[in-house]
């Protein structure tokens, strides 16, 4: 079946959550949002492009930082309201310069930092 | 630092997205939503409990199906507006009886089914 970005279920703001997962290690790197055009751009260019809710603009990941995400494979969930992006991540995915945005764990009721920024 | 569920950033409906990842294989299993009480319940019981947007009720994963998710570790992202749940998944995570909800890949513009329901 041919894939059509319009066939996905977007929220009231026309957005769908997209989870980026490192294709080599399986680590979950980040979660951000896409609109239908960002989905289409990501598929056509092979470079992950989100929709920035704060800037209300396309966000070609790594455009300024160089920390690009190359799309290995896009997957759709059963409800068609969430995307999983298998990616090759250049450098850190997080704006704090850590490899993953999920660097804080809850252990015994406390917050524990799992990784440090890349030097 | 002591973790307080109220310190997370919830959307206009009081919800935060939670990504469930198989702790053993690294596979991303599903994405669902939690409110602050669901976060607290999940941490206190060790059994993943979401908030069902369709039923507007707590959704203790596997309560009726037996396909429970035991929490191994909860992680918070840099913006505190997304959760990553490392879990031990009993049986299929997806309501279609597949191991993961992300069983459809986009390849060369077509939708490809990656896994079949568990018999």
PDB file of C-alpha atoms in Angstrom:
ATOM      1  CA  UNK A   1       0.000   0.000   0.000  1.00  0.00           C
ATOM      2  CA  UNK A   2       1.333   3.424  -0.945  1.00  0.00           C
ATOM      3  CA  UNK A   3       2.044   5.614   2.065  1.00  0.00           C
ATOM      4  CA  UNK A   4       0.365   9.009   2.243  1.00  0.00           C
ATOM      5  CA  UNK A   5       1.385  11.432   5.051  1.00  0.00           C
ATOM      6  CA  UNK A   6      -2.228  12.697   5.041  1.00  0.00           C
ATOM      7  CA  UNK A   7      -3.357   9.235   6.216  1.00  0.00           C
ATOM      8  CA  UNK A   8      -1.750   9.780   9.643  1.00  0.00           C
ATOM      9  CA  UNK A   9      -3.741  11.069  12.610  1.00  0.00           C
ATOM     10  CA  UNK A  10      -2.601  14.517  13.657  1.00  0.00           C
ATOM     11  CA  UNK A  11      -3.632  16.334  16.826  1.00  0.00           C
ATOM     12  CA  UNK A  12      -5.671  19.561  17.001  1.00  0.00           C
ATOM     13  CA  UNK A  13      -2.514  21.490  16.030  1.00  0.00           C
ATOM     14  CA  UNK A  14      -1.870  19.256  13.015  1.00  0.00           C
ATOM     15  CA  UNK A  15       1.064  17.524  14.707  1.00  0.00           C
ATOM     16  CA  UNK A  16       2.128  13.940  15.353  1.00  0.00           C
ATOM     17  CA  UNK A  17       4.782  12.851  17.894  1.00  0.00           C
ATOM     18  CA  UNK A  18       7.939  11.306  16.407  1.00  0.00           C
ATOM     19  CA  UNK A  19      10.343   9.207  18.482  1.00  0.00           C
ATOM     20  CA  UNK A  20      13.955   9.101  17.255  1.00  0.00           C
ATOM     21  CA  UNK A  21      15.813   5.870  17.985  1.00  0.00           C
ATOM     22  CA  UNK A  22      19.490   5.234  17.253  1.00  0.00           C
ATOM     23  CA  UNK A  23      19.454   2.510  14.608  1.00  0.00           C
ATOM     24  CA  UNK A  24      22.834   1.151  15.682  1.00  0.00           C
ATOM     25  CA  UNK A  25      22.382   0.973  19.471  1.00  0.00           C
ATOM     26  CA  UNK A  26      18.595   1.014  19.950  1.00  0.00           C
ATOM     27  CA  UNK A  27      18.895   3.977  22.333  1.00  0.00           C
ATOM     28  CA  UNK A  28      15.907   6.309  22.331  1.00  0.00           C
ATOM     29  CA  UNK A  29      17.403   9.722  21.558  1.00  0.00           C
ATOM     30  CA  UNK A  30      14.527  12.221  21.663  1.00  0.00           C
ATOM     31  CA  UNK A  31      10.889  12.879  20.924  1.00  0.00           C
ATOM     32  CA  UNK A  32       9.690  15.830  18.845  1.00  0.00           C
ATOM     33  CA  UNK A  33       6.768  16.734  16.594  1.00  0.00           C
ATOM     34  CA  UNK A  34       6.044  16.684  12.877  1.00  0.00           C
ATOM     35  CA  UNK A  35       3.289  18.022  10.670  1.00  0.00           C
ATOM     36  CA  UNK A  36       2.360  16.339   7.372  1.00  0.00           C
ATOM     37  CA  UNK A  37       4.857  18.452   5.425  1.00  0.00           C
ATOM     38  CA  UNK A  38       7.673  17.575   7.831  1.00  0.00           C
ATOM     39  CA  UNK A  39       6.840  13.868   7.381  1.00  0.00           C
ATOM     40  CA  UNK A  40       6.989  14.284   3.602  1.00  0.00           C
ATOM     41  CA  UNK A  41      10.254  16.281   3.745  1.00  0.00           C
ATOM     42  CA  UNK A  42      11.868  13.711   6.030  1.00  0.00           C
ATOM     43  CA  UNK A  43      10.966  10.898   3.636  1.00  0.00           C
ATOM     44  CA  UNK A  44      12.008  12.753   0.491  1.00  0.00           C
ATOM     45  CA  UNK A  45      15.307  14.149   1.805  1.00  0.00           C
ATOM     46  CA  UNK A  46      16.320  11.302   4.137  1.00  0.00           C
ATOM     47  CA  UNK A  47      17.214  13.953   6.709  1.00  0.00           C
ATOM     48  CA  UNK A  48      14.931  14.189   9.728  1.00  0.00           C
ATOM     49  CA  UNK A  49      12.906  17.414   9.781  1.00  0.00           C
ATOM     50  CA  UNK A  50      10.586  18.216  12.675  1.00  0.00           C
ATOM     51  CA  UNK A  51       8.128  21.050  13.234  1.00  0.00           C
ATOM     52  CA  UNK A  52       9.272  23.416  15.963  1.00  0.00           C
ATOM     53  CA  UNK A  53       6.287  24.297  18.150  1.00  0.00           C
ATOM     54  CA  UNK A  54       8.157  27.204  19.776  1.00  0.00           C
ATOM     55  CA  UNK A  55       9.389  28.729  16.513  1.00  0.00           C
ATOM     56  CA  UNK A  56       6.396  27.581  14.412  1.00  0.00           C
ATOM     57  CA  UNK A  57       8.784  26.621  11.639  1.00  0.00           C
ATOM     58  CA  UNK A  58      10.423  23.577  10.082  1.00  0.00           C
ATOM     59  CA  UNK A  59      13.306  22.292  12.141  1.00  0.00           C
ATOM     60  CA  UNK A  60      15.791  20.394   9.991  1.00  0.00           C
ATOM     61  CA  UNK A  61      17.595  18.641  12.820  1.00  0.00           C
ATOM     62  CA  UNK A  62      21.275  19.627  12.912  1.00  0.00           C
ATOM     63  CA  UNK A  63      20.908  22.409  10.333  1.00  0.00           C
ATOM     64  CA  UNK A  64      22.859  24.829  12.508  1.00  0.00           C
ATOM     65  CA  UNK A  65      24.586  22.447  14.948  1.00  0.00           C
ATOM     66  CA  UNK A  66      25.642  19.837  12.405  1.00  0.00           C
ATOM     67  CA  UNK A  67      24.085  17.157  14.614  1.00  0.00           C
ATOM     68  CA  UNK A  68      21.955  15.765  11.821  1.00  0.00           C
ATOM     69  CA  UNK A  69      19.727  12.719  11.938  1.00  0.00           C
ATOM     70  CA  UNK A  70      19.751  10.579   8.818  1.00  0.00           C
ATOM     71  CA  UNK A  71      16.621   8.525   8.396  1.00  0.00           C
ATOM     72  CA  UNK A  72      17.180   4.788   8.212  1.00  0.00           C
ATOM     73  CA  UNK A  73      13.494   3.868   8.420  1.00  0.00           C
ATOM     74  CA  UNK A  74      10.203   5.488   9.394  1.00  0.00           C
ATOM     75  CA  UNK A  75       7.620   3.359  11.185  1.00  0.00           C
ATOM     76  CA  UNK A  76       3.950   4.070  11.967  1.00  0.00           C
ATOM     77  CA  UNK A  77       2.087   2.736  14.997  1.00  0.00           C
ATOM     78  CA  UNK A  78      -1.176   0.773  15.022  1.00  0.00           C
ATOM     79  CA  UNK A  79      -3.312   3.870  15.657  1.00  0.00           C
ATOM     80  CA  UNK A  80      -1.378   5.901  13.075  1.00  0.00           C
ATOM     81  CA  UNK A  81      -0.925   8.665  15.642  1.00  0.00           C
ATOM     82  CA  UNK A  82       2.758   8.199  16.489  1.00  0.00           C
ATOM     83  CA  UNK A  83       5.939   7.742  14.432  1.00  0.00           C
ATOM     84  CA  UNK A  84       9.141   5.861  15.204  1.00  0.00           C
ATOM     85  CA  UNK A  85      12.231   7.074  13.342  1.00  0.00           C
ATOM     86  CA  UNK A  86      15.191   4.736  13.134  1.00  0.00           C
ATOM     87  CA  UNK A  87      18.094   7.129  12.601  1.00  0.00           C
ATOM     88  CA  UNK A  88      21.835   7.537  12.323  1.00  0.00           C
ATOM     89  CA  UNK A  89      22.654  10.365  14.726  1.00  0.00           C
ATOM     90  CA  UNK A  90      25.631  12.627  14.155  1.00  0.00           C
ATOM     91  CA  UNK A  91      27.017  13.673  17.571  1.00  0.00           C
ATOM     92  CA  UNK A  92      24.642  14.492  20.428  1.00  0.00           C
ATOM     93  CA  UNK A  93      20.872  14.483  19.830  1.00  0.00           C
ATOM     94  CA  UNK A  94      20.154  16.691  22.856  1.00  0.00           C
ATOM     95  CA  UNK A  95      20.535  20.490  22.938  1.00  0.00           C
ATOM     96  CA  UNK A  96      22.421  19.996  26.241  1.00  0.00           C
ATOM     97  CA  UNK A  97      25.102  18.221  24.174  1.00  0.00           C
ATOM     98  CA  UNK A  98      24.238  14.819  25.592  1.00  0.00           C
ATOM     99  CA  UNK A  99      23.805  11.868  23.299  1.00  0.00           C
ATOM    100  CA  UNK A 100      20.152  11.386  24.342  1.00  0.00           C
ATOM    101  CA  UNK A 101      17.550  13.749  25.814  1.00  0.00           C
ATOM    102  CA  UNK A 102      16.564  11.001  28.285  1.00  0.00           C
ATOM    103  CA  UNK A 103      19.578  11.381  30.551  1.00  0.00           C
ATOM    104  CA  UNK A 104      17.692  11.620  33.854  1.00  0.00           C
ATOM    105  CA  UNK A 105      16.481   8.462  35.611  1.00  0.00           C
ATOM    106  CA  UNK A 106      14.151   8.211  38.605  1.00  0.00           C
ATOM    107  CA  UNK A 107      15.711   5.840  41.113  1.00  0.00           C
ATOM    108  CA  UNK A 108      14.296   5.334  44.615  1.00  0.00           C
ATOM    109  CA  UNK A 109      12.413   8.610  44.300  1.00  0.00           C
ATOM    110  CA  UNK A 110      15.467  10.622  43.296  1.00  0.00           C
ATOM    111  CA  UNK A 111      16.615  12.077  39.983  1.00  0.00           C
ATOM    112  CA  UNK A 112      19.895  10.572  38.809  1.00  0.00           C
ATOM    113  CA  UNK A 113      21.947  11.891  35.863  1.00  0.00           C
ATOM    114  CA  UNK A 114      22.884   9.013  33.549  1.00  0.00           C
ATOM    115  CA  UNK A 115      25.190  10.770  31.109  1.00  0.00           C
ATOM    116  CA  UNK A 116      27.325  13.882  30.808  1.00  0.00           C
ATOM    117  CA  UNK A 117      27.521  16.330  27.917  1.00  0.00           C
ATOM    118  CA  UNK A 118      29.904  15.285  25.142  1.00  0.00           C
ATOM    119  CA  UNK A 119      33.125  17.319  25.543  1.00  0.00           C
TER     120      UNK A 119
ATOM    121  CA  UNK B   1      17.119  15.674  43.945  1.00  0.00           C
ATOM    122  CA  UNK B   2      13.784  14.205  44.977  1.00  0.00           C
ATOM    123  CA  UNK B   3      11.486  13.566  42.021  1.00  0.00           C
ATOM    124  CA  UNK B   4       8.042  15.160  42.070  1.00  0.00           C
ATOM    125  CA  UNK B   5       5.538  14.210  39.322  1.00  0.00           C
ATOM    126  CA  UNK B   6       4.187  17.779  39.537  1.00  0.00           C
ATOM    127  CA  UNK B   7       7.573  19.038  38.273  1.00  0.00           C
ATOM    128  CA  UNK B   8       6.925  17.574  34.810  1.00  0.00           C
ATOM    129  CA  UNK B   9       5.465  19.649  31.981  1.00  0.00           C
ATOM    130  CA  UNK B  10       1.999  18.472  31.037  1.00  0.00           C
ATOM    131  CA  UNK B  11       0.022  19.589  27.990  1.00  0.00           C
ATOM    132  CA  UNK B  12      -3.250  21.551  28.048  1.00  0.00           C
ATOM    133  CA  UNK B  13      -5.066  18.325  28.962  1.00  0.00           C
ATOM    134  CA  UNK B  14      -2.702  17.598  31.842  1.00  0.00           C
ATOM    135  CA  UNK B  15      -0.977  14.784  29.957  1.00  0.00           C
ATOM    136  CA  UNK B  16       2.603  13.825  29.102  1.00  0.00           C
ATOM    137  CA  UNK B  17       3.653  11.301  26.417  1.00  0.00           C
ATOM    138  CA  UNK B  18       5.320   8.129  27.691  1.00  0.00           C
ATOM    139  CA  UNK B  19       7.392   5.873  25.428  1.00  0.00           C
ATOM    140  CA  UNK B  20       7.620   2.222  26.498  1.00  0.00           C
ATOM    141  CA  UNK B  21      10.864   0.472  25.545  1.00  0.00           C
ATOM    142  CA  UNK B  22      11.627  -3.209  26.083  1.00  0.00           C
ATOM    143  CA  UNK B  23      14.444  -3.229  28.627  1.00  0.00           C
ATOM    144  CA  UNK B  24      15.831  -6.523  27.334  1.00  0.00           C
ATOM    145  CA  UNK B  25      15.840  -5.909  23.565  1.00  0.00           C
ATOM    146  CA  UNK B  26      15.694  -2.099  23.266  1.00  0.00           C
ATOM    147  CA  UNK B  27      12.640  -2.369  20.992  1.00  0.00           C
ATOM    148  CA  UNK B  28      10.239   0.556  21.228  1.00  0.00           C
ATOM    149  CA  UNK B  29       6.903  -1.059  22.069  1.00  0.00           C
ATOM    150  CA  UNK B  30       4.332   1.754  22.202  1.00  0.00           C
ATOM    151  CA  UNK B  31       3.629   5.353  23.136  1.00  0.00           C
ATOM    152  CA  UNK B  32       0.746   6.366  25.386  1.00  0.00           C
ATOM    153  CA  UNK B  33      -0.131   9.178  27.796  1.00  0.00           C
ATOM    154  CA  UNK B  34       0.059   9.734  31.547  1.00  0.00           C
ATOM    155  CA  UNK B  35      -1.247  12.373  33.900  1.00  0.00           C
ATOM    156  CA  UNK B  36       0.551  13.201  37.161  1.00  0.00           C
ATOM    157  CA  UNK B  37      -1.429  10.571  39.077  1.00  0.00           C
ATOM    158  CA  UNK B  38      -0.578   7.883  36.517  1.00  0.00           C
ATOM    159  CA  UNK B  39       3.119   8.787  36.843  1.00  0.00           C
ATOM    160  CA  UNK B  40       2.859   8.470  40.639  1.00  0.00           C
ATOM    161  CA  UNK B  41       0.939   5.163  40.419  1.00  0.00           C
ATOM    162  CA  UNK B  42       3.459   3.716  37.975  1.00  0.00           C
ATOM    163  CA  UNK B  43       6.347   4.589  40.285  1.00  0.00           C
ATOM    164  CA  UNK B  44       4.651   3.382  43.462  1.00  0.00           C
ATOM    165  CA  UNK B  45       3.276   0.097  42.068  1.00  0.00           C
ATOM    166  CA  UNK B  46       6.043  -0.745  39.577  1.00  0.00           C
ATOM    167  CA  UNK B  47       3.307  -1.603  37.085  1.00  0.00           C
ATOM    168  CA  UNK B  48       2.888   0.806  34.177  1.00  0.00           C
ATOM    169  CA  UNK B  49      -0.387   2.745  34.358  1.00  0.00           C
ATOM    170  CA  UNK B  50      -1.366   5.167  31.593  1.00  0.00           C
ATOM    171  CA  UNK B  51      -4.286   7.577  31.270  1.00  0.00           C
ATOM    172  CA  UNK B  52      -6.731   6.491  28.591  1.00  0.00           C
ATOM    173  CA  UNK B  53      -7.773   9.533  26.573  1.00  0.00           C
ATOM    174  CA  UNK B  54     -10.690   7.665  24.981  1.00  0.00           C
ATOM    175  CA  UNK B  55     -12.049   6.264  28.246  1.00  0.00           C
ATOM    176  CA  UNK B  56     -10.874   9.193  30.422  1.00  0.00           C
ATOM    177  CA  UNK B  57      -9.756   6.705  33.063  1.00  0.00           C
ATOM    178  CA  UNK B  58      -6.606   5.094  34.411  1.00  0.00           C
ATOM    179  CA  UNK B  59      -5.344   2.317  32.182  1.00  0.00           C
ATOM    180  CA  UNK B  60      -3.314  -0.190  34.139  1.00  0.00           C
ATOM    181  CA  UNK B  61      -1.635  -1.830  31.156  1.00  0.00           C
ATOM    182  CA  UNK B  62      -2.524  -5.535  30.957  1.00  0.00           C
ATOM    183  CA  UNK B  63      -5.218  -5.329  33.642  1.00  0.00           C
ATOM    184  CA  UNK B  64      -7.682  -7.247  31.475  1.00  0.00           C
ATOM    185  CA  UNK B  65      -5.346  -8.815  28.868  1.00  0.00           C
ATOM    186  CA  UNK B  66      -2.624  -9.932  31.265  1.00  0.00           C
ATOM    187  CA  UNK B  67      -0.073  -8.211  29.020  1.00  0.00           C
ATOM    188  CA  UNK B  68       1.375  -6.168  31.850  1.00  0.00           C
ATOM    189  CA  UNK B  69       4.369  -3.858  31.693  1.00  0.00           C
ATOM    190  CA  UNK B  70       6.628  -3.957  34.729  1.00  0.00           C
ATOM    191  CA  UNK B  71       8.633  -0.801  35.192  1.00  0.00           C
ATOM    192  CA  UNK B  72      12.393  -1.278  35.198  1.00  0.00           C
ATOM    193  CA  UNK B  73      13.220   2.437  35.113  1.00  0.00           C
ATOM    194  CA  UNK B  74      11.481   5.726  34.361  1.00  0.00           C
ATOM    195  CA  UNK B  75      13.483   8.443  32.592  1.00  0.00           C
ATOM    196  CA  UNK B  76      12.658  12.110  32.001  1.00  0.00           C
ATOM    197  CA  UNK B  77      13.804  14.124  29.004  1.00  0.00           C
ATOM    198  CA  UNK B  78      15.698  17.443  29.033  1.00  0.00           C
ATOM    199  CA  UNK B  79      12.524  19.510  28.606  1.00  0.00           C
ATOM    200  CA  UNK B  80      10.652  17.434  31.198  1.00  0.00           C
ATOM    201  CA  UNK B  81       7.786  17.027  28.725  1.00  0.00           C
ATOM    202  CA  UNK B  82       8.310  13.391  27.707  1.00  0.00           C
ATOM    203  CA  UNK B  83       8.926  10.135  29.608  1.00  0.00           C
ATOM    204  CA  UNK B  84      10.837   7.019  28.624  1.00  0.00           C
ATOM    205  CA  UNK B  85       9.779   3.830  30.392  1.00  0.00           C
ATOM    206  CA  UNK B  86      12.192   0.921  30.368  1.00  0.00           C
ATOM    207  CA  UNK B  87       9.877  -2.070  30.886  1.00  0.00           C
ATOM    208  CA  UNK B  88       9.579  -5.815  31.009  1.00  0.00           C
ATOM    209  CA  UNK B  89       6.677  -6.607  28.687  1.00  0.00           C
ATOM    210  CA  UNK B  90       4.489  -9.664  29.222  1.00  0.00           C
ATOM    211  CA  UNK B  91       3.341 -10.923  25.788  1.00  0.00           C
ATOM    212  CA  UNK B  92       2.346  -8.450  23.078  1.00  0.00           C
ATOM    213  CA  UNK B  93       2.294  -4.711  23.854  1.00  0.00           C
ATOM    214  CA  UNK B  94      -0.062  -3.912  20.972  1.00  0.00           C
ATOM    215  CA  UNK B  95      -3.842  -4.388  21.023  1.00  0.00           C
ATOM    216  CA  UNK B  96      -3.449  -6.121  17.625  1.00  0.00           C
ATOM    217  CA  UNK B  97      -1.524  -8.836  19.494  1.00  0.00           C
ATOM    218  CA  UNK B  98       1.786  -7.839  17.975  1.00  0.00           C
ATOM    219  CA  UNK B  99       4.832  -7.422  20.154  1.00  0.00           C
ATOM    220  CA  UNK B 100       5.178  -3.717  19.255  1.00  0.00           C
ATOM    221  CA  UNK B 101       2.696  -1.123  17.998  1.00  0.00           C
ATOM    222  CA  UNK B 102       5.310   0.027  15.451  1.00  0.00           C
ATOM    223  CA  UNK B 103       4.902  -2.894  13.066  1.00  0.00           C
ATOM    224  CA  UNK B 104       4.483  -0.867   9.863  1.00  0.00           C
ATOM    225  CA  UNK B 105       7.530   0.494   8.030  1.00  0.00           C
ATOM    226  CA  UNK B 106       7.601   2.951   5.141  1.00  0.00           C
ATOM    227  CA  UNK B 107       9.894   1.548   2.455  1.00  0.00           C
ATOM    228  CA  UNK B 108      10.224   3.133  -0.983  1.00  0.00           C
ATOM    229  CA  UNK B 109       6.915   4.908  -0.468  1.00  0.00           C
ATOM    230  CA  UNK B 110       5.018   1.763   0.501  1.00  0.00           C
ATOM    231  CA  UNK B 111       3.732   0.456   3.822  1.00  0.00           C
ATOM    232  CA  UNK B 112       5.368  -2.839   4.790  1.00  0.00           C
ATOM    233  CA  UNK B 113       4.217  -5.039   7.688  1.00  0.00           C
ATOM    234  CA  UNK B 114       7.217  -6.007   9.834  1.00  0.00           C
ATOM    235  CA  UNK B 115       5.609  -8.454  12.258  1.00  0.00           C
ATOM    236  CA  UNK B 116       2.575 -10.673  12.587  1.00  0.00           C
ATOM    237  CA  UNK B 117       0.254 -11.066  15.570  1.00  0.00           C
ATOM    238  CA  UNK B 118       1.479 -13.529  18.185  1.00  0.00           C
ATOM    239  CA  UNK B 119      -0.513 -16.761  17.741  1.00  0.00           C
TER     240      UNK B 119
END
